[in-house]
Short mmCIF file of C-alpha atoms in Angstrom, two decimals:
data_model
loop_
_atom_site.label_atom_id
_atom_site.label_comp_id
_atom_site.label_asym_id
_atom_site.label_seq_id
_atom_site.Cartn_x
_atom_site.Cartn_y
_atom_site.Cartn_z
CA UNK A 1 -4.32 -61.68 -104.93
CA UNK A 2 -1.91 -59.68 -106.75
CA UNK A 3 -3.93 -56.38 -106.68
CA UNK A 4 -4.25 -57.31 -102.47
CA UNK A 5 -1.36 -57.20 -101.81
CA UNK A 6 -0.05 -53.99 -104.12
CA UNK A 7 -2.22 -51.86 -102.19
CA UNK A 8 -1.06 -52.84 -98.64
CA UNK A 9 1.45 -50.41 -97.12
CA UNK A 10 5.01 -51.92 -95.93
CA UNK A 11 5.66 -52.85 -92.38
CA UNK A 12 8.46 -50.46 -92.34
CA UNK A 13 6.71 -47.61 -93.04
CA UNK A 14 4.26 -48.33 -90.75
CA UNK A 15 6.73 -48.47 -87.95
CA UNK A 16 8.30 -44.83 -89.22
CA UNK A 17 5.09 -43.48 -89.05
CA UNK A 18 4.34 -44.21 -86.11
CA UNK A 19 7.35 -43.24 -84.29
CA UNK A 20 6.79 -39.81 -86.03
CA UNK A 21 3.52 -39.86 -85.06
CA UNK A 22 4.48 -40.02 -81.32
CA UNK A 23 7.48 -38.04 -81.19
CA UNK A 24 5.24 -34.90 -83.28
CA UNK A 25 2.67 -35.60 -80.35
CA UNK A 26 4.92 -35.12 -77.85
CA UNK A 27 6.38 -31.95 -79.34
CA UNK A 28 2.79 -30.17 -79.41
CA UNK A 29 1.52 -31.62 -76.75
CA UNK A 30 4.45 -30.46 -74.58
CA UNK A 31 4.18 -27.13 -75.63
CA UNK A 32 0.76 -26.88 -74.68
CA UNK A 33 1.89 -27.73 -70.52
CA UNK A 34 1.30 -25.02 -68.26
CA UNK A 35 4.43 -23.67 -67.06
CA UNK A 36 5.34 -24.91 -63.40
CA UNK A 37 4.36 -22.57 -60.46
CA UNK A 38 6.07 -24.08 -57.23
CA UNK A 39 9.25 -25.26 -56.01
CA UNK A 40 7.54 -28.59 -55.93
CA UNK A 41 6.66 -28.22 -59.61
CA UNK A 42 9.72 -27.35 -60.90
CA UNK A 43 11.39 -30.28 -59.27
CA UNK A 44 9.37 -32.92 -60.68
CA UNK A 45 9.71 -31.02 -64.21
CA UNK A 46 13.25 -31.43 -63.88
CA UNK A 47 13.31 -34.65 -63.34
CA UNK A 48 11.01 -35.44 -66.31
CA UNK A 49 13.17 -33.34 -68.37
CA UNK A 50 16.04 -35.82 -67.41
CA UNK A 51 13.98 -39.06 -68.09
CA UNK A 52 12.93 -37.82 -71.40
CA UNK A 53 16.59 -36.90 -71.85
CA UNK A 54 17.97 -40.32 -70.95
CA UNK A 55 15.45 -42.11 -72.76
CA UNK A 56 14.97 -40.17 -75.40
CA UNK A 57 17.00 -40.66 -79.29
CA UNK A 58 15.94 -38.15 -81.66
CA UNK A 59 17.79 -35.34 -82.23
CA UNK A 60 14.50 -33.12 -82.87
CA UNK A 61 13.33 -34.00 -78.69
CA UNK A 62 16.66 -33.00 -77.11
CA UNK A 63 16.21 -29.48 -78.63
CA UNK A 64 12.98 -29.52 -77.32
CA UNK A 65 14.07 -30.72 -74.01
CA UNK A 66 16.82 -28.08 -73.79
CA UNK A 67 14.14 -25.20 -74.64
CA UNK A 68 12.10 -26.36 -72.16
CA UNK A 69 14.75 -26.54 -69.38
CA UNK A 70 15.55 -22.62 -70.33
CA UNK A 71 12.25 -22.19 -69.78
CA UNK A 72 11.80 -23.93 -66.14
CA UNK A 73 15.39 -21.98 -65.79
CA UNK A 74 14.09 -18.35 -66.20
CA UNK A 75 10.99 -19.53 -64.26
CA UNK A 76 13.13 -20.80 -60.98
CA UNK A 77 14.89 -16.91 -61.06
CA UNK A 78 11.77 -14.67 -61.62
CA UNK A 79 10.32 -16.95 -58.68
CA UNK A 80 13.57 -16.11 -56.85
CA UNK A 81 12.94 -12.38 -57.00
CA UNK A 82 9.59 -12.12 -56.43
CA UNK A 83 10.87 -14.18 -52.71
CA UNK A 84 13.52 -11.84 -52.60
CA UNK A 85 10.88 -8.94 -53.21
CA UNK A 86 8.49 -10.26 -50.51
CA UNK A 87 11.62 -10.40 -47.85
CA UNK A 88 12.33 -6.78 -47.93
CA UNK A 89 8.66 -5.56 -47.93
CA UNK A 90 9.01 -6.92 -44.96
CA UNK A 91 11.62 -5.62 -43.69
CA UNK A 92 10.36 -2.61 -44.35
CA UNK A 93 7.38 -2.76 -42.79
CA UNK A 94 9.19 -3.28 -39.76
CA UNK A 95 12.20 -0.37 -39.87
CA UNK A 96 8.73 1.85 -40.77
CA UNK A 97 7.16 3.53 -37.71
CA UNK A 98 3.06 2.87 -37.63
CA UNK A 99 0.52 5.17 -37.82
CA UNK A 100 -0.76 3.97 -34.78
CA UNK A 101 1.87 4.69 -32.10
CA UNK A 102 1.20 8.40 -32.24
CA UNK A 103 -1.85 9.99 -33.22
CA UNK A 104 -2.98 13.29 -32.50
CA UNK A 105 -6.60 13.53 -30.97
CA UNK A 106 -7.64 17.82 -30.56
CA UNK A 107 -5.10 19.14 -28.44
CA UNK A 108 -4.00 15.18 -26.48
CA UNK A 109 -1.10 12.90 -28.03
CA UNK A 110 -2.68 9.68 -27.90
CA UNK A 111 -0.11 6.66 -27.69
CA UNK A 112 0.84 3.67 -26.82
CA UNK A 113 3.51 5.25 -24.06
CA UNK A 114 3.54 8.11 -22.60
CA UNK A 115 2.84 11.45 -24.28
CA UNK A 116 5.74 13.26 -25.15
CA UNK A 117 6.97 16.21 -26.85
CA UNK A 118 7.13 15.38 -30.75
CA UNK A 119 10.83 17.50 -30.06
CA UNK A 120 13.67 15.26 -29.41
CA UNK A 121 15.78 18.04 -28.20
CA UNK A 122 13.10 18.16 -25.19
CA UNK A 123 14.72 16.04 -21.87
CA UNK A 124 12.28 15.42 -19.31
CA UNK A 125 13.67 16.25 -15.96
CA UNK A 126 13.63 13.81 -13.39
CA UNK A 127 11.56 15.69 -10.13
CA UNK A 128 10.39 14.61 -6.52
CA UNK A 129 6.83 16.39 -7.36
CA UNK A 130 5.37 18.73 -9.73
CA UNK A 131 2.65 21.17 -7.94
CA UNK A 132 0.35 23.11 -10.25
CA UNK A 133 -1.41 25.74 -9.10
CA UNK A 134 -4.41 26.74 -10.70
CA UNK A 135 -5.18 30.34 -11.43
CA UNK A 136 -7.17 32.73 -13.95
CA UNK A 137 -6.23 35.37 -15.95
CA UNK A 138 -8.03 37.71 -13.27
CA UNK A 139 -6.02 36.22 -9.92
CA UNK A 140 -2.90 38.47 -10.18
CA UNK A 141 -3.33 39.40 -6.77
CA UNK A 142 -3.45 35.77 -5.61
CA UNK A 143 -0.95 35.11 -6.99
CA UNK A 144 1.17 37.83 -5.64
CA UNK A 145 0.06 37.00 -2.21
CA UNK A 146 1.43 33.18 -2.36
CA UNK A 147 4.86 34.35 -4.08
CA UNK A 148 4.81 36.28 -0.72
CA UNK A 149 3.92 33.84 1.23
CA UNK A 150 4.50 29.96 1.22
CA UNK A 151 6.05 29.82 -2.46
CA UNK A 152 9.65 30.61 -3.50
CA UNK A 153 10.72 33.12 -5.79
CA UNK A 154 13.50 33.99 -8.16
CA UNK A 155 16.55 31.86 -7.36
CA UNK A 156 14.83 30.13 -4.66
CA UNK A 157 12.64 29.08 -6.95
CA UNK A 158 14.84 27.15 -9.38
CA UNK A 159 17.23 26.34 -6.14
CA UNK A 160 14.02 23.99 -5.06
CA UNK A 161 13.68 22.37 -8.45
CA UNK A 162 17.41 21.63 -8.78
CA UNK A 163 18.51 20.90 -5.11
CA UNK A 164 15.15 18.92 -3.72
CA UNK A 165 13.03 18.34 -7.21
CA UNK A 166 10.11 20.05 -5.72
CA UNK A 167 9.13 21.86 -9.08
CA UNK A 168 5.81 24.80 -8.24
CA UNK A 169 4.19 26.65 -11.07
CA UNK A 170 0.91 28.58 -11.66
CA UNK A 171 -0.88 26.79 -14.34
CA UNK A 172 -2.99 28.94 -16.53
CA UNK A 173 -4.22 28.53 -20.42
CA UNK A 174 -4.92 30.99 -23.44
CA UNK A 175 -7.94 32.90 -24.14
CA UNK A 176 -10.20 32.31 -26.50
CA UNK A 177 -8.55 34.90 -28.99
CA UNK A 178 -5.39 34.38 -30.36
CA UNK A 179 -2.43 36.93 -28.93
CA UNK A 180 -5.18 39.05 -26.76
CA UNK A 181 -4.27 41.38 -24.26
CA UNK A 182 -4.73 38.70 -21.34
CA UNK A 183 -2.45 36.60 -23.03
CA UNK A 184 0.11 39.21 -23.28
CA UNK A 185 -0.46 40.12 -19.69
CA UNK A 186 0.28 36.60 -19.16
CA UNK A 187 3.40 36.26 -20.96
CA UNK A 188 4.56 39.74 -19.26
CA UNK A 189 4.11 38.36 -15.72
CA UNK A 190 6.05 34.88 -16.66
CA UNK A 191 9.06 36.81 -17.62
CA UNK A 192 9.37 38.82 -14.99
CA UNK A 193 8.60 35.48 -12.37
CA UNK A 194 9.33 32.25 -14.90
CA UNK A 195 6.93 30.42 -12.58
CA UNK A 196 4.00 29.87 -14.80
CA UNK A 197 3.02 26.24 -16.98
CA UNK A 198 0.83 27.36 -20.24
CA UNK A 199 -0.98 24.88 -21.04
CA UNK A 200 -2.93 24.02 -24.36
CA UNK A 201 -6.09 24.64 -23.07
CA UNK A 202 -9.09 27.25 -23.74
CA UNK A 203 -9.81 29.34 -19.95
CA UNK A 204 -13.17 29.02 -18.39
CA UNK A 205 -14.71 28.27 -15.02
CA UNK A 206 -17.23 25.50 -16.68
CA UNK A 207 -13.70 23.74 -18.24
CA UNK A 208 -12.02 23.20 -15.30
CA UNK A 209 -12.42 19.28 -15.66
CA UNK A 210 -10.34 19.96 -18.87
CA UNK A 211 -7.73 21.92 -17.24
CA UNK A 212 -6.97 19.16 -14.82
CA UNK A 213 -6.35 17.14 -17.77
CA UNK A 214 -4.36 19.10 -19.50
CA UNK A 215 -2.29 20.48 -16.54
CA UNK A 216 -1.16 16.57 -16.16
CA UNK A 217 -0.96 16.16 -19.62
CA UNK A 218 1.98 19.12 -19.91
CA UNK A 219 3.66 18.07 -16.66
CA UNK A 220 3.68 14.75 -17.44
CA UNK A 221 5.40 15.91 -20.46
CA UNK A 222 7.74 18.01 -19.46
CA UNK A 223 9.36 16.11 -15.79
CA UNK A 224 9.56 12.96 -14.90
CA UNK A 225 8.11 13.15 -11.33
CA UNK A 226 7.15 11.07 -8.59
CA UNK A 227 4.08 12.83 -7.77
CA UNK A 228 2.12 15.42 -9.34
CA UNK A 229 -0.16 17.87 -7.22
CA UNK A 230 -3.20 20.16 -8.11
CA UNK A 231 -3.42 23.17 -5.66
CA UNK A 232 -6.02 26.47 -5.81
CA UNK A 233 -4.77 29.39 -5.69
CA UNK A 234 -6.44 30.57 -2.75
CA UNK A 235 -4.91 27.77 -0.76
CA UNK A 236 -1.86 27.99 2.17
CA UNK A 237 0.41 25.24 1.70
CA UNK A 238 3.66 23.97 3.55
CA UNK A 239 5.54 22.98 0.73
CA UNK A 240 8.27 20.33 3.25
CA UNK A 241 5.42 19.11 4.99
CA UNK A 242 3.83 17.67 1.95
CA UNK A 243 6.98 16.78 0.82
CA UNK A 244 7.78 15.01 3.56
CA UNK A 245 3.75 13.07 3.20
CA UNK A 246 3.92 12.21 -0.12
CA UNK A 247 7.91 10.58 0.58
CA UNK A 248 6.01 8.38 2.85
CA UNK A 249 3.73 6.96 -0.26
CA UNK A 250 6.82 6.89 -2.92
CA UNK A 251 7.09 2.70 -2.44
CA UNK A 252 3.62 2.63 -3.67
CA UNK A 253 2.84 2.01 -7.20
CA UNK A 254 -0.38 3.80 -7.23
CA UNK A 255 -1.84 5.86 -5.06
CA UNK A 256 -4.26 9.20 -4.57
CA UNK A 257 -3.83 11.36 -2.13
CA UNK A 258 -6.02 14.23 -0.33
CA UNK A 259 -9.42 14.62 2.09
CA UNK A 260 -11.49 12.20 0.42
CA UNK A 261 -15.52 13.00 0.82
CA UNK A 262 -18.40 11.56 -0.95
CA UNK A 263 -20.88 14.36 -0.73
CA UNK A 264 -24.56 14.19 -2.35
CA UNK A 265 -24.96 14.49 -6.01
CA UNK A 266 -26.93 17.95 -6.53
CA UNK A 267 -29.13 16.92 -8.85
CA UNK A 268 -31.33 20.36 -8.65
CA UNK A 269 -30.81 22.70 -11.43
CA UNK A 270 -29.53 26.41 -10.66
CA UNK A 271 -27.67 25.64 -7.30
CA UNK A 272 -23.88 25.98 -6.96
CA UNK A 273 -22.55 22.37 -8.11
CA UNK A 274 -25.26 21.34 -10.10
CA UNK A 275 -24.62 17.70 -11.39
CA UNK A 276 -26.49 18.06 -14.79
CA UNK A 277 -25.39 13.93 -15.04
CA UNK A 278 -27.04 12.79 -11.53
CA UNK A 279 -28.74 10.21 -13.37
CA UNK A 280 -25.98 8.43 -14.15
CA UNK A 281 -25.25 8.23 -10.54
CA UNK A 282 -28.05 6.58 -9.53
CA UNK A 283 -31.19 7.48 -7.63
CA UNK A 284 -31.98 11.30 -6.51
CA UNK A 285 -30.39 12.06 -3.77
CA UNK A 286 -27.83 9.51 -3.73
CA UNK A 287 -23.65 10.45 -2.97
CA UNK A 288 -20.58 10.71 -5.23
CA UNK A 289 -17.85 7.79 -4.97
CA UNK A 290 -15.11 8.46 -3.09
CA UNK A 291 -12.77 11.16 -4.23
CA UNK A 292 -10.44 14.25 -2.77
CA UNK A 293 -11.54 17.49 -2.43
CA UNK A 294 -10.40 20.41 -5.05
CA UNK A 295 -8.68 22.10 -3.13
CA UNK A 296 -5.46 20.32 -3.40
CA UNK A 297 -4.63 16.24 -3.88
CA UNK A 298 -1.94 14.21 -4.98
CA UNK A 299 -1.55 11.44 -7.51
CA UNK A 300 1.38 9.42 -8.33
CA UNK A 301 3.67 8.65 -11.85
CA UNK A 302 1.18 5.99 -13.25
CA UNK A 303 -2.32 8.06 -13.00
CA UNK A 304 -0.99 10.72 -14.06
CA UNK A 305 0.77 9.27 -16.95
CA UNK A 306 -3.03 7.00 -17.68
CA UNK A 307 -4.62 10.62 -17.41
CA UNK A 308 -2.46 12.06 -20.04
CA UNK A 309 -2.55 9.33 -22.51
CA UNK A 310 -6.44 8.55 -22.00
CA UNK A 311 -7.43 12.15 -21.59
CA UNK A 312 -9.55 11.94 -24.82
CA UNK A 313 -11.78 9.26 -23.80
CA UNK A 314 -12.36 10.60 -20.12
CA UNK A 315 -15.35 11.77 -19.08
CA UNK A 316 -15.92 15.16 -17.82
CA UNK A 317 -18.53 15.43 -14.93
CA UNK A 318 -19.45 19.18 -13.80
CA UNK A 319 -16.96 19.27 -11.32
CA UNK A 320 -13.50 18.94 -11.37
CA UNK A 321 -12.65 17.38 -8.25
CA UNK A 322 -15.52 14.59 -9.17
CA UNK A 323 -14.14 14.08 -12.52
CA UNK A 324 -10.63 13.07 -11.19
CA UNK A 325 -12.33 10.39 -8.90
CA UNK A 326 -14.30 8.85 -11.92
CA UNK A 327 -11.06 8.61 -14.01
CA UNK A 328 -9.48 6.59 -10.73
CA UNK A 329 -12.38 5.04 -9.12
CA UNK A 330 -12.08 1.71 -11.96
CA UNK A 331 -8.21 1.29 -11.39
CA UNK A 332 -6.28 -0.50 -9.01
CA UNK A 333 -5.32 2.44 -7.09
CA UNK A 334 -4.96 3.79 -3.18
CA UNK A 335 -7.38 6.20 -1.80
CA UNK A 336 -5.29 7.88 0.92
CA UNK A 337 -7.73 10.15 3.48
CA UNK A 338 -5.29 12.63 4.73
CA UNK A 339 -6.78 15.17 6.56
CA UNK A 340 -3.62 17.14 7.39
CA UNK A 341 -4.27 18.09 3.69
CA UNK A 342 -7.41 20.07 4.75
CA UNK A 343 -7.00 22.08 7.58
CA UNK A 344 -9.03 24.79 8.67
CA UNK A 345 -7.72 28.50 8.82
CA UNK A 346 -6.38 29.74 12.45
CA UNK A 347 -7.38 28.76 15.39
CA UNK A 348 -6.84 25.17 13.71
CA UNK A 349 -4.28 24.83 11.75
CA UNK A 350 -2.54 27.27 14.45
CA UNK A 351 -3.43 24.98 17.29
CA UNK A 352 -1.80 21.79 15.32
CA UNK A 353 1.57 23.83 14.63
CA UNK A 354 1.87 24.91 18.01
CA UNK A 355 1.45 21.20 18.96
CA UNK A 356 3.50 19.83 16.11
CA UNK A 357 1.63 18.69 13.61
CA UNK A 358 1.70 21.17 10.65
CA UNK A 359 -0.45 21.03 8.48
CA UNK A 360 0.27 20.16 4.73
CA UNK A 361 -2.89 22.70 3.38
CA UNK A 362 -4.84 25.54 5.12
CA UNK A 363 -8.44 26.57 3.73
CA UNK A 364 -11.81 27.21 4.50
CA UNK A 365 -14.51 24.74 3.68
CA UNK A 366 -17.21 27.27 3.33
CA UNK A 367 -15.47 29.29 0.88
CA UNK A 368 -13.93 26.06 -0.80
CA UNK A 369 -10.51 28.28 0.00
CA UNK A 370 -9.11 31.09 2.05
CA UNK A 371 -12.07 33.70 2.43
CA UNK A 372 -10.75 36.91 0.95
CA UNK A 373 -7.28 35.13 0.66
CA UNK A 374 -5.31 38.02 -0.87
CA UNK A 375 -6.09 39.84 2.47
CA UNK A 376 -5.74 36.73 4.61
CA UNK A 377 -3.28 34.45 3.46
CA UNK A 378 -0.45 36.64 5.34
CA UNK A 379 -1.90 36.22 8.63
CA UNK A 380 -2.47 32.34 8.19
CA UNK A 381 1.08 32.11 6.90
CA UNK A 382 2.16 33.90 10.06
CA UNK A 383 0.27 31.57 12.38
CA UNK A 384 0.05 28.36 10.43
CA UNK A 385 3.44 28.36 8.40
CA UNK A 386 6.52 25.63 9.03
CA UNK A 387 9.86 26.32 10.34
CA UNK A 388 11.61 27.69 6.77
CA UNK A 389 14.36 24.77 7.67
CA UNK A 390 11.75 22.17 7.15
CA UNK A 391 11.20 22.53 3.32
CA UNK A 392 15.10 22.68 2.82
CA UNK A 393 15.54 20.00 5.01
CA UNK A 394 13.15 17.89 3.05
CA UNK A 395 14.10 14.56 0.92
CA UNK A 396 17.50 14.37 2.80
#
């Protein structure tokens, strides 16, 4: 009994050891937590931390408590910053510009207003109308016989733009070679008139659909207009007369203007107007939709500004006139059939002005202008033209 009881350990001891044994366990086992990762977290750690503080005796577990609240300490700031870090990212990504609001598509400014000049100092002018008259490098004479005729020159010229925001200009592009002599002869003829638009666009008769984009692309750009107008440059025009048509429109939001026609689609190949894409418009021998002839038309601010920013994704049909009427024939828009806007030369359009109703344009359809118009265009201004008070009597 003796030897028993020598080898049996002392209930103190066993007490201490175990006490020792639990307060080691917590020590290592403690050190082996993951460190918190959320607010949520690091709340509840805290709060452990003070249990273990309040409940805890030895000497050895409060420095291990106080470590461990450093720890949760430094934790709670880096996760501070890294919110703090996050907030102004995104802040920055708003002050930023996108990408996206501007992009640059061949020689069209794609974007989600309208397309303007990438140069601040550039104001667009507030106009009535913008009339562009399409010409080629080889119409000098043309244009001579307008300047001569129904459009203003010099001082008159500006006088119109400033006093009754009727802005005219010949609208012509560059030729295929950079700086050649037509371009020169170009830029020789502006000085001495300043009544031409340049536009960013390569000259051909096949491109014309490209012009027309382009020509509303530039003016679009450059004044803030109620109406924009494509003439030819074989055409006689009244400039107060239409004027004084389109003011009749100006309450309208959107609206297209000239002598609408839907003639057949020519689907044969080497005739004059050849529709290489008749298939697209049906059966052979089918008609176009509705649209206004070449010769001149009128479309207000809105198409003009959808033309310029969608001019990239618009398709181009073989002729011009048609292309224009695709681009409108899907929108909400007013097809206005105003046949003042395609008068024949004299007798008619003589016979209307003697009997008061001038006519806004003067052409012949089987020419698709004024035959020979550099020779004629005097005579039908003579017999044809309105009283020179109407235009400066216009938008009064």
């Amino acid at each position: 009994m003796k030897n028993r009881n020598r080898g049996k350990v002392p209930r103190k001891w066993i007490v201490m050891l175990c006490i020792a044994s639990f307060g080691l366990g917590m020590l290592f086992s403690n050190r082996m937590w993951d460190v918190p990762q959320s607010k949520d977290q690091i709340f509840v750690a805290k709060r452990n931390l003070g249990n273990y503080r309040a409940t805890s005796v030895d000497s050895v577990t409060d420095k291990k408590l106080t470590l461990d609240e450093e720890v949760v300490k430094d934790f709670s700031k880096a996760h501070e910053a890294i919110e703090s870090l996050d907030s102004s990212v995104a802040k920055l990504r708003l002050e930023v510009p996108s990408n996206k609001k501007s992009r640059k598509i061949g020689n069209f400014e794609n974007v989600t207003g309208i397309s303007m000049n990438n140069d601040s100092s550039v104001t667009r002018k507030n106009v009535f109308m913008v009339i562009g008259i399409n010409t080629a490098f080889s119409s000098r004479k043309r244009r001579d016989s307008i300047r001569e005729t129904w459009m203003p020159r010099g001082k008159s010229l500006l006088q119109l733009e400033q006093e009754k925001g009727i802005v005219v200009r010949f609208m012509i592009g560059h030729s295929a070679t950079s700086n050649s002599i037509l371009d020169r002869a170009m830029d020789s003829e502006d000085s001495q008139h300043n009544d031409f638009l340049r536009l960013e666009h390569i000259e051909g008769y096949h491109e014309l659909s490209a012009k027309t984009k382009s020509f509303f692309t530039a003016a679009v750009e450059r004044w803030d207009a109620e109406f924009y107008v494509k003439v030819e440059d074989d055409v006689h025009v009244n400039l107060g007369t239409l004027a004084a048509t389109l003011a009749r429109h100006r309450s309208k939001p959107r609206v297209y203007i000239g002598c609408m026609k839907s003639g057949p689609v020519l689907y044969q190949k080497n005739v004059k107007y050849h529709e290489p894409e008749y298939w697209k418009l049906g059966e052979a021998g089918n008609k176009y939709f509705r649209h206004a002839t070449g010769q001149i038309y009128a479309i207000s601010r809105d198409l003009a500004k959808y033309i310029s920013i969608n001019g990239p994704i618009l398709h181009k049909y073989a002729n011009e006139d048609v292309s224009l009427g695709a681009w409108l024939i899907g929108l909400e828009v007013e097809h206005i059939d105003d046949r003042s806007m395609c008068c024949g030369t004299p007798p008619e359009c003589e016979w209307k002005a003697q009997a008061g109703n001038v006519c806004v344009a003067s052409f012949d359809w089987s020419c698709s202008g004024i035959c020979k118009s550099v020779d004629r265009i005097k005579d039908v201004h003579a017999k044809c033209a309105e009283d020179a008070a109407t235009l400066w009597n216009a938008l009064v």
